[in-house]
Coordinates of C-alpha atoms in Angstrom, one line a residue:
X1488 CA 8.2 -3.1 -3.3
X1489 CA 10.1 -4.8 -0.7
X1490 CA 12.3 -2.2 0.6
X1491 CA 14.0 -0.6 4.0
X1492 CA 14.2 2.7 3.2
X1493 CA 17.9 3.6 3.5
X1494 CA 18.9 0.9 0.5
X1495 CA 17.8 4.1 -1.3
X1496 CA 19.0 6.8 0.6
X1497 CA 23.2 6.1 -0.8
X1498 CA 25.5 2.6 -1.4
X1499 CA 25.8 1.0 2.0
X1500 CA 28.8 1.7 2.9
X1501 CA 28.2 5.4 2.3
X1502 CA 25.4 5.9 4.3
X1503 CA 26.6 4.2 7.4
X1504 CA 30.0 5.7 7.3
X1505 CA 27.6 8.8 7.8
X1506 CA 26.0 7.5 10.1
X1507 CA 28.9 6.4 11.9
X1508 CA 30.1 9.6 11.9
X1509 CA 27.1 11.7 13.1
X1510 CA 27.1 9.5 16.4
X1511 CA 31.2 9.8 16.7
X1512 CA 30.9 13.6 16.1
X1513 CA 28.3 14.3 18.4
X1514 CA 30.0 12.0 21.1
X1515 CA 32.8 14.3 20.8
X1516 CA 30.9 17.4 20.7
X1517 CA 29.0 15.8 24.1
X1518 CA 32.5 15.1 25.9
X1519 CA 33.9 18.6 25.1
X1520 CA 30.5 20.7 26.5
X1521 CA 30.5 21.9 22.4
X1522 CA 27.6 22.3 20.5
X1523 CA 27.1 19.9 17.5
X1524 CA 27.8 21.8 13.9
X1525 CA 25.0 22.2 11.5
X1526 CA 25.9 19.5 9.3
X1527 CA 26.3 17.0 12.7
X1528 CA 22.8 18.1 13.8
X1529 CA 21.5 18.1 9.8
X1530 CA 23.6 14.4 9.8
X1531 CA 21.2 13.7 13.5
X1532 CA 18.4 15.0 11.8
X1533 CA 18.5 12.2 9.3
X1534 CA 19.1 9.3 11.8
X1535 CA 16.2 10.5 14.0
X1536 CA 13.8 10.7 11.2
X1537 CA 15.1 7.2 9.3
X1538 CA 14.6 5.8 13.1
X1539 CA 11.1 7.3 13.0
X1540 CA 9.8 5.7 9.9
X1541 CA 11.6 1.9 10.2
X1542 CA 10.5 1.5 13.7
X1543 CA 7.6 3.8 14.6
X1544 CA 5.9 3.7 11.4
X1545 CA 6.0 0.3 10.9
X1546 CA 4.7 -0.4 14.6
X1547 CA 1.9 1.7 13.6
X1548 CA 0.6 0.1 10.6
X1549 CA 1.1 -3.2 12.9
X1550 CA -1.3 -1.9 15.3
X1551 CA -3.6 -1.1 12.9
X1552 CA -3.6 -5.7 11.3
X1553 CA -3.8 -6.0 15.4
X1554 CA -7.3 -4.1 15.9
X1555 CA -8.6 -5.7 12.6
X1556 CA -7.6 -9.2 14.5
X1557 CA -9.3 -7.9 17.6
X1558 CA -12.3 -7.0 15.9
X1559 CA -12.4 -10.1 14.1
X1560 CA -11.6 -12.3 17.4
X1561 CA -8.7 -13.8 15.4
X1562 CA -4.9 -15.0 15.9
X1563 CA -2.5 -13.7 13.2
X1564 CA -2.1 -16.9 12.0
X1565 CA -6.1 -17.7 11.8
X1566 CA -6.1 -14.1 9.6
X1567 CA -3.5 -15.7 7.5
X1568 CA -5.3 -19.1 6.8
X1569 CA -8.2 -17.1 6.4
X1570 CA -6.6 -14.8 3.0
X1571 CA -4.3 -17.6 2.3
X1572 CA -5.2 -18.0 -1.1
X1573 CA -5.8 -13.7 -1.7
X1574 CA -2.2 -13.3 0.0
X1575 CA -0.8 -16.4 -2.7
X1576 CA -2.0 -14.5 -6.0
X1577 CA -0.3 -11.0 -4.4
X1578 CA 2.5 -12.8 -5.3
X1579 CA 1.7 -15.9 -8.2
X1580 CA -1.0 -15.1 -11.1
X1581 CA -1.3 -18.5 -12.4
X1582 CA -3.8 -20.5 -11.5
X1583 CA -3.7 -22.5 -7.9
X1584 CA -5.8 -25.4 -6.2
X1585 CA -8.1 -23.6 -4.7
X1586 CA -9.3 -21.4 -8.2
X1587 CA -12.1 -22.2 -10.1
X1588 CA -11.4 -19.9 -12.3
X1589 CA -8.2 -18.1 -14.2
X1590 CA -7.2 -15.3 -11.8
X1591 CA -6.6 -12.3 -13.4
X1592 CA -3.5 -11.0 -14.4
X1593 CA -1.7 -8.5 -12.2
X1594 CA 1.5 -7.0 -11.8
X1595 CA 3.3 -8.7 -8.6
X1596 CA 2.9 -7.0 -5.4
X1597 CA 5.0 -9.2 -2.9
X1598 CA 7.3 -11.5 -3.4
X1599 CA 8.1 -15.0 -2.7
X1600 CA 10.6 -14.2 0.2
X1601 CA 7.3 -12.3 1.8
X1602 CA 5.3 -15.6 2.0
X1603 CA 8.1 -17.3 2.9
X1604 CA 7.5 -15.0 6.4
X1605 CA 3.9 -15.9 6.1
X1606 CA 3.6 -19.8 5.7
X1607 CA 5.0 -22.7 5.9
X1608 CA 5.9 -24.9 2.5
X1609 CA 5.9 -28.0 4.1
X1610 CA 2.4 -27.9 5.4
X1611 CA -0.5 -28.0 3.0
X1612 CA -4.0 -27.9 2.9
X1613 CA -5.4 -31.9 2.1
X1614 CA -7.0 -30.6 -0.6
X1615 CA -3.5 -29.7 -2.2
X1616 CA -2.7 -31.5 -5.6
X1617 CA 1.0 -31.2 -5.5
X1618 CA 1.7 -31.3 -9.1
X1619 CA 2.7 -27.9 -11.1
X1620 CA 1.9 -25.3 -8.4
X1621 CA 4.4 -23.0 -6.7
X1622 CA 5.6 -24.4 -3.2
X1623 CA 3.3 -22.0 -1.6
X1624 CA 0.2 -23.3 -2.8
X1625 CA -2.4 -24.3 -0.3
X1626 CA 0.1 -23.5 2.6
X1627 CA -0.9 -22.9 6.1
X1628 CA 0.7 -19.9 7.9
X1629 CA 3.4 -20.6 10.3
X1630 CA 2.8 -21.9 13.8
X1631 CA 2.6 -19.4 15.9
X1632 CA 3.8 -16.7 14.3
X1633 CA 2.3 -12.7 15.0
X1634 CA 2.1 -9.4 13.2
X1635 CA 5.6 -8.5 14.6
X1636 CA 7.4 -10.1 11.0
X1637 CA 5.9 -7.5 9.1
X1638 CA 7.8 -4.6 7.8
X1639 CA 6.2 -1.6 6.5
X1640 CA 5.4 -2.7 2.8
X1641 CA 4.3 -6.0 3.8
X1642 CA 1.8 -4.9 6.7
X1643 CA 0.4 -1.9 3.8
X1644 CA -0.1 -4.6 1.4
X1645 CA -1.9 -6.9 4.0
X1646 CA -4.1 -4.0 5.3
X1647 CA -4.8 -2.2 1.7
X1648 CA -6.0 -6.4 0.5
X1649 CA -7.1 -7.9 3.4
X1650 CA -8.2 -5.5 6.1
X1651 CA -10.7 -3.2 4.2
X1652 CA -13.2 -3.8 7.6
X1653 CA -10.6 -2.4 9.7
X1654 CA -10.7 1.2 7.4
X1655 CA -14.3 0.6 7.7
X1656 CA -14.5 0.1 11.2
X1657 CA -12.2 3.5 11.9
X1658 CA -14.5 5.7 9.2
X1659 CA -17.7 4.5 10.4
X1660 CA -17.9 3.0 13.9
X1661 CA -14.8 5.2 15.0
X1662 CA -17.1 8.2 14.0
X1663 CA -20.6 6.7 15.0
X1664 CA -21.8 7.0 11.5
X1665 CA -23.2 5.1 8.7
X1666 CA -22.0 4.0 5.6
X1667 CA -25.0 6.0 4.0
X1668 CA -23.5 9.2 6.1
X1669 CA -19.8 8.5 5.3
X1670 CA -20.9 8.2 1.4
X1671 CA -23.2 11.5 1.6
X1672 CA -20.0 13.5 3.2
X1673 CA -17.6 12.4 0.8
X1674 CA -20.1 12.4 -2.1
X1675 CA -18.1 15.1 -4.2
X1676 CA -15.1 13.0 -3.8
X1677 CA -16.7 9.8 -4.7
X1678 CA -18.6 11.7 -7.9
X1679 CA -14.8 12.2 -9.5
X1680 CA -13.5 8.9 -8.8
X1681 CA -16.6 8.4 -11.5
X1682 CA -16.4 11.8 -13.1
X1683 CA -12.4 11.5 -13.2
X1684 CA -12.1 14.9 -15.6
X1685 CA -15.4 17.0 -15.8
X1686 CA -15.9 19.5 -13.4
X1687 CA -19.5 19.5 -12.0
X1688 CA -21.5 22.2 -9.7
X1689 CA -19.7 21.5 -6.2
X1690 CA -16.3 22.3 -7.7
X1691 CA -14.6 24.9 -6.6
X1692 CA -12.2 27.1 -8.4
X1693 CA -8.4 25.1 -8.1
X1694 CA -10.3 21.6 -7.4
X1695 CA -8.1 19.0 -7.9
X1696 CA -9.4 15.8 -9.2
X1697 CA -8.7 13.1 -7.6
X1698 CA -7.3 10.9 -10.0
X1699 CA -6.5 10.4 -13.7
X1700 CA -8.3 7.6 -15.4
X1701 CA -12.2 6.8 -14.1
X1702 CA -12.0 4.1 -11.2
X1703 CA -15.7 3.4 -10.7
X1704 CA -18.0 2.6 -13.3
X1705 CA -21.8 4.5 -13.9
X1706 CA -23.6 1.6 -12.5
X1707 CA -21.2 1.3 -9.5
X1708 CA -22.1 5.0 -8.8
X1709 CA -26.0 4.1 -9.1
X1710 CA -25.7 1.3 -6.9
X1711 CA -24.1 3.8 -4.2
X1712 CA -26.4 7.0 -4.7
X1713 CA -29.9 6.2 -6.0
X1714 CA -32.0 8.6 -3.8
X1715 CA -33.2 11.4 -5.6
X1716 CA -32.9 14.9 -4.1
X1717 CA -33.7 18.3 -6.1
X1718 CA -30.8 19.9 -7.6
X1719 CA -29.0 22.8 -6.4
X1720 CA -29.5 26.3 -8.4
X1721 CA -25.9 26.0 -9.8
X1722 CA -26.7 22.7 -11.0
X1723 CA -30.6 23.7 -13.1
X1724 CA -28.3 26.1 -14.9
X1725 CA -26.8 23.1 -16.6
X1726 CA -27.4 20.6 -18.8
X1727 CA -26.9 17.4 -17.1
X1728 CA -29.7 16.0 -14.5
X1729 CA -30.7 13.2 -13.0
X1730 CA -28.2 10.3 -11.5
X1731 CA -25.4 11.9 -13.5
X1732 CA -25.8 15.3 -11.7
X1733 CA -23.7 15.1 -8.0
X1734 CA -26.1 17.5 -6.3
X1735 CA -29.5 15.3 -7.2
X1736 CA -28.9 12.5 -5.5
X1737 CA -27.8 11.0 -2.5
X1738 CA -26.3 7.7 -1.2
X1739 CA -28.9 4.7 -1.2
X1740 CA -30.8 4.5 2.1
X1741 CA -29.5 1.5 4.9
X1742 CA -26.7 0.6 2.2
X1743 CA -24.2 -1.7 3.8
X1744 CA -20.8 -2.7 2.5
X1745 CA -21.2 -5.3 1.5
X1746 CA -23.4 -3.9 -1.2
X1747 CA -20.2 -2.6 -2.8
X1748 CA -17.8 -3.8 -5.4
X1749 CA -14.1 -4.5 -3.3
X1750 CA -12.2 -3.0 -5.4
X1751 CA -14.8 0.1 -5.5
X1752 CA -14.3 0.0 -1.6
X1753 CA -10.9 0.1 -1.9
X1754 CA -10.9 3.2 -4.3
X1755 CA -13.3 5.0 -1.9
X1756 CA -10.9 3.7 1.3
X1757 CA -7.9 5.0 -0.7
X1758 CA -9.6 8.9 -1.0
X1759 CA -11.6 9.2 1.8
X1760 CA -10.3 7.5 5.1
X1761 CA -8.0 9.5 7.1
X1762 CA -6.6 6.1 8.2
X1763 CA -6.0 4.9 5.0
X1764 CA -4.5 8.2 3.7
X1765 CA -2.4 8.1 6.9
X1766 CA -1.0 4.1 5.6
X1767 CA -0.3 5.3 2.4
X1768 CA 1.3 8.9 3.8
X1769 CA 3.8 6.8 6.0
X1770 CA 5.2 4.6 3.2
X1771 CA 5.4 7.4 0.9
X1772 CA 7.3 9.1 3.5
X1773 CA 9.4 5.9 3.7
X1774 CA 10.3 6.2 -0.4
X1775 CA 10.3 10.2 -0.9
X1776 CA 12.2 11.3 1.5
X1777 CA 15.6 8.9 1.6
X1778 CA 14.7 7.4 -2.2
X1779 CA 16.8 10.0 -4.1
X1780 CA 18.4 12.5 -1.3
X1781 CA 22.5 13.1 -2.4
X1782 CA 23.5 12.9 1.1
X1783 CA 22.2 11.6 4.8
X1784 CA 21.2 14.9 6.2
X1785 CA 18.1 17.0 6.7
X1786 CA 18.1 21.0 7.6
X1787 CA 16.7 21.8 10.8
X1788 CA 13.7 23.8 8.7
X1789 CA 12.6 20.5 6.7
X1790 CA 13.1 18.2 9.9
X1791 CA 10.6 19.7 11.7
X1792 CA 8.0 20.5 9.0
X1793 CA 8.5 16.6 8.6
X1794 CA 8.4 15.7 12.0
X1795 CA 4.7 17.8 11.9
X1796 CA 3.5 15.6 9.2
X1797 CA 4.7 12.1 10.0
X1798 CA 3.3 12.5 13.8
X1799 CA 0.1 13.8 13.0
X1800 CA -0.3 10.6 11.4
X1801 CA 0.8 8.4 13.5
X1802 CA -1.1 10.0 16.0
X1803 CA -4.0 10.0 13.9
X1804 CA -3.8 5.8 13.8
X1805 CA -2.4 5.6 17.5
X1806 CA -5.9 7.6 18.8
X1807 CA -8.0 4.8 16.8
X1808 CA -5.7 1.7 17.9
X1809 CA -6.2 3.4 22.1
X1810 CA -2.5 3.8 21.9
X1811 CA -1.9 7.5 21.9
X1812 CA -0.4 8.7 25.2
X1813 CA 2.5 5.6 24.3
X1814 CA 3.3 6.7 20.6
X1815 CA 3.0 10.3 21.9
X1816 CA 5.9 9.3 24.6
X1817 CA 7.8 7.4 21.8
X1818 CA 7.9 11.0 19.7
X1819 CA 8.7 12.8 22.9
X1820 CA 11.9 10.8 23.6
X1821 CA 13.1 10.2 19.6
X1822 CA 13.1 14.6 20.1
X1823 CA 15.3 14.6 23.0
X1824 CA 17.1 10.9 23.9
X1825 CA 20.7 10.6 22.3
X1826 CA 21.9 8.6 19.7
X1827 CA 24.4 5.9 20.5
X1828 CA 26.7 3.1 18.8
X1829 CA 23.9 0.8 19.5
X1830 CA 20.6 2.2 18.0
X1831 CA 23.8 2.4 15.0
X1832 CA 24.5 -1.3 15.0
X1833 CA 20.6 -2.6 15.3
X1834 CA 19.8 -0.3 12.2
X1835 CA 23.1 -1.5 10.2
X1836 CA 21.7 -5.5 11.0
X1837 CA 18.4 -4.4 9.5
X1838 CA 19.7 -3.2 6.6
X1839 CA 22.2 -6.3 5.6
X1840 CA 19.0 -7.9 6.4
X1841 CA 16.5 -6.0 3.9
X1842 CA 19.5 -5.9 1.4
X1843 CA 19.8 -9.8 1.4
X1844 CA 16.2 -9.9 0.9
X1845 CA 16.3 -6.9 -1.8
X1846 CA 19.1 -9.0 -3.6
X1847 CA 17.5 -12.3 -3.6
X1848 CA 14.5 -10.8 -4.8
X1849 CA 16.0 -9.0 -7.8
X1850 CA 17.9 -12.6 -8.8
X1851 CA 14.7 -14.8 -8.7
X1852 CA 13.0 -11.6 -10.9
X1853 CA 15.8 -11.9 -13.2
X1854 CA 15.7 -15.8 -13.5
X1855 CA 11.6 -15.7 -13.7
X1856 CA 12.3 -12.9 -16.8
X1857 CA 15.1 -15.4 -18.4
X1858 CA 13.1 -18.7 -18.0
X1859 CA 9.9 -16.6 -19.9
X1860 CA 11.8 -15.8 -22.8
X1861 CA 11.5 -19.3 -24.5
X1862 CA 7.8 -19.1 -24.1
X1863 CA 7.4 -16.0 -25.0
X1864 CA 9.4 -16.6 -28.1
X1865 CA 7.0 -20.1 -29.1
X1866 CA 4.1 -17.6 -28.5
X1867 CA 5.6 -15.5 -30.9
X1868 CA 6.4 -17.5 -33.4
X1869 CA 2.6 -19.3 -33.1
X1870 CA 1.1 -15.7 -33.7
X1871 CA 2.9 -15.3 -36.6
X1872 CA 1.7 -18.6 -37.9
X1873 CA -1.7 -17.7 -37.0
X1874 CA -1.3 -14.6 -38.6
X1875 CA 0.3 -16.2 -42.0
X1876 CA -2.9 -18.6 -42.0
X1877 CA -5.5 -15.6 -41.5
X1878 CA -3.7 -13.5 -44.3
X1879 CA -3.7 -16.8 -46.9
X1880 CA -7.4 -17.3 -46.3
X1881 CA -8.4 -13.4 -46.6
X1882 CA -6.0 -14.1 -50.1
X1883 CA -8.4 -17.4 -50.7
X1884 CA -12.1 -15.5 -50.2
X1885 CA -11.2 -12.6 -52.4
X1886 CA -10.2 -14.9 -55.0
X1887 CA -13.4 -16.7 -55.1
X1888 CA -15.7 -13.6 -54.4
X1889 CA -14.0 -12.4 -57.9
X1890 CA -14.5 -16.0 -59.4

């Protein structure tokens, strides 16, 4: 989950000797008035586009935790305080100080070398115990730190678990519409996140659901769309009515969102808000296209149906953030400025950088797995106890039901 996006692409070595020599042959071809060959400019192709999502991308989804702190009238290290103990269990599922409860268990979505970005160790809420809790327990974030340490995965997890408003704020007051209009227009969509595999009197021949399993619940729907409206003429010819029916109902008047479950918002968020499809388009981006390519190139035809995609989005986020004419002179020099030993030795620092992270990561995964196994084994072994105990008992009540 913690990744740069060229640990995938090929070893390291590899891909920067190709690097290396994409800048050396087209510094040749430069000197000698020679056009660059197609794999040079396929090689250039790659560069331009890796520099597009580690840099560009990543500023955008940066801008978008900076107009959710601007909204909120906060510093990015208030924000932190704030989710402190959300942004601890992203990482630790074990109980904390601060829970009154068990949190539930979850697969890990950052890691310990993310906090560590985040919050300082050594300084603690006074409420904090001290005695069997992780060292990032009731930690306050660090002193003056911004928004500029996050990379791409960590800023997506921050927005996607901490910034819902923000996706909120670019749907609704973006748009000048209420959360009752925003539900009503993306009804249908909403109606499958419910209806995950039944096709219903809006669909259209080749809908696509939008997802596999159901993610919102009947009475999560109700809560959402209990106005009653008449059903369409497609709809009477069937044989479910009422609240189950997408066409005879509509979204509960003056409904706010606070109304809603989180995790329901999030689902919604996730499927309907071009902002939030643009998040999760960038980082995609970022694990597609250099995850499992054989070598550090990209045809002319591919670059710039990528080059379409990626900027619509990040224009798409720029136009919301009121930084569009910059981002749209950032994509107007990456086209045309040339690529030099420098821009080659800042991207080969961030990689040694993410791989050291990447690295330490994977060890402390591997050492968390080994120190588990004992436990897991007692647990095991206590079942089967449990289990031995159970099946002598079961022996004992049949024998005195025949008696």
């Amino acid at each position: 989950r913690y990744t740069c996006l060229v640990v995938y692409v090929l070893d390291e070595k590899t891909f920067w000797n190709s690097v290396w020599n994409v800048i050396v042959t087209r510094d040749k071809a430069t000197n000698k008035g020679m056009a660059l060959s197609t794999l040079a400019k396929e090689q250039e192709n790659f560069l331009r586009y890796a520099i597009l999502i580690v840099d560009h991308s990543k500023e955008a989804l940066q801008d978008l935790v900076e107009l959710n702190l601007k909204n909120k009238h906060l510093a990015f290290d208030e924000f932190l305080n704030q989710n402190q103990h959300a942004i601890y269990h992203l990482c630790y599922d074990t109980q904390c100080c601060q829970c009154q409860n068990t949190p539930p268990r979850r697969k890990r979505i950052i890691f310990p070398s993310q906090l560590e970005l985040l919050f300082d160790k050594y300084k603690k809420l006074p409420s904090h115990r001290g005695i069997g809790h992780n060292d990032f327990c009731c930690s306050y974030a660090k002193v003056g730190i911004t928004s500029q340490v996050l990379d791409l995965s960590l800023a997506r997890c921050l927005l996607v678990n901490c910034c819902l408003d923000v996706f909120w704020f670019t749907s609704l007051t973006s748009h000048s519409q209420t959360l009752e209009q925003f539900l009503n227009s993306n009804k249908h969509t909403i109606y499958h996140l419910w209806k995950n595999n039944q096709n219903c009197c809006q669909c259209k021949p080749g809908f696509i659901f939008p997802c596999n399993d159901s993610l919102i619940t009947e009475n999560e729907w109700k809560i959402m769309f209990s106005s009653l409206l008449s059903p369409c003429e497609n709809d009477r010819k069937r044989m479910s009515t009422g609240s189950s029916s997408v066409c005879s109902v509509g979204a509960t008047p003056g409904i706010a969102t606070q109304n809603i479950n989180l995790e329901v918002q999030r689902f919604i968020l996730q499927k309907c808000s071009h902002i939030s499809k643009a998040v999760d388009f960038l980082v995609e981006q970022r694990n597609l296209r250099f995850a499992h390519v054989p070598e550090a190139k990209i045809p002319d035809s591919d670059f710039k149906l990528f080059l379409k995609d990626i900027e619509t989005h990040l224009l798409g986020i720029s136009r919301v953030c009121g930084k569009e004419t910059h981002v749209k002179n950032i994509l107007r020099d990456l086209h045309s400025k040339p690529l030099s030993l420098n821009m080659l030795r800042k991207y080969e620092k961030l990689l040694h950088k993410n791989m050291e992270a990447i690295n330490k990561n994977v060890n402390l995964q591997h050492r968390t797995t080994r120190q588990s196994i004992p436990r897991l084994v007692d647990k095991s072994s206590k079942i089967r106890r449990i289990e031995e105990r159970v099946d002598a008992l079961e022996t004992s009540v049949a024998a005195i039901t025949e008696e």
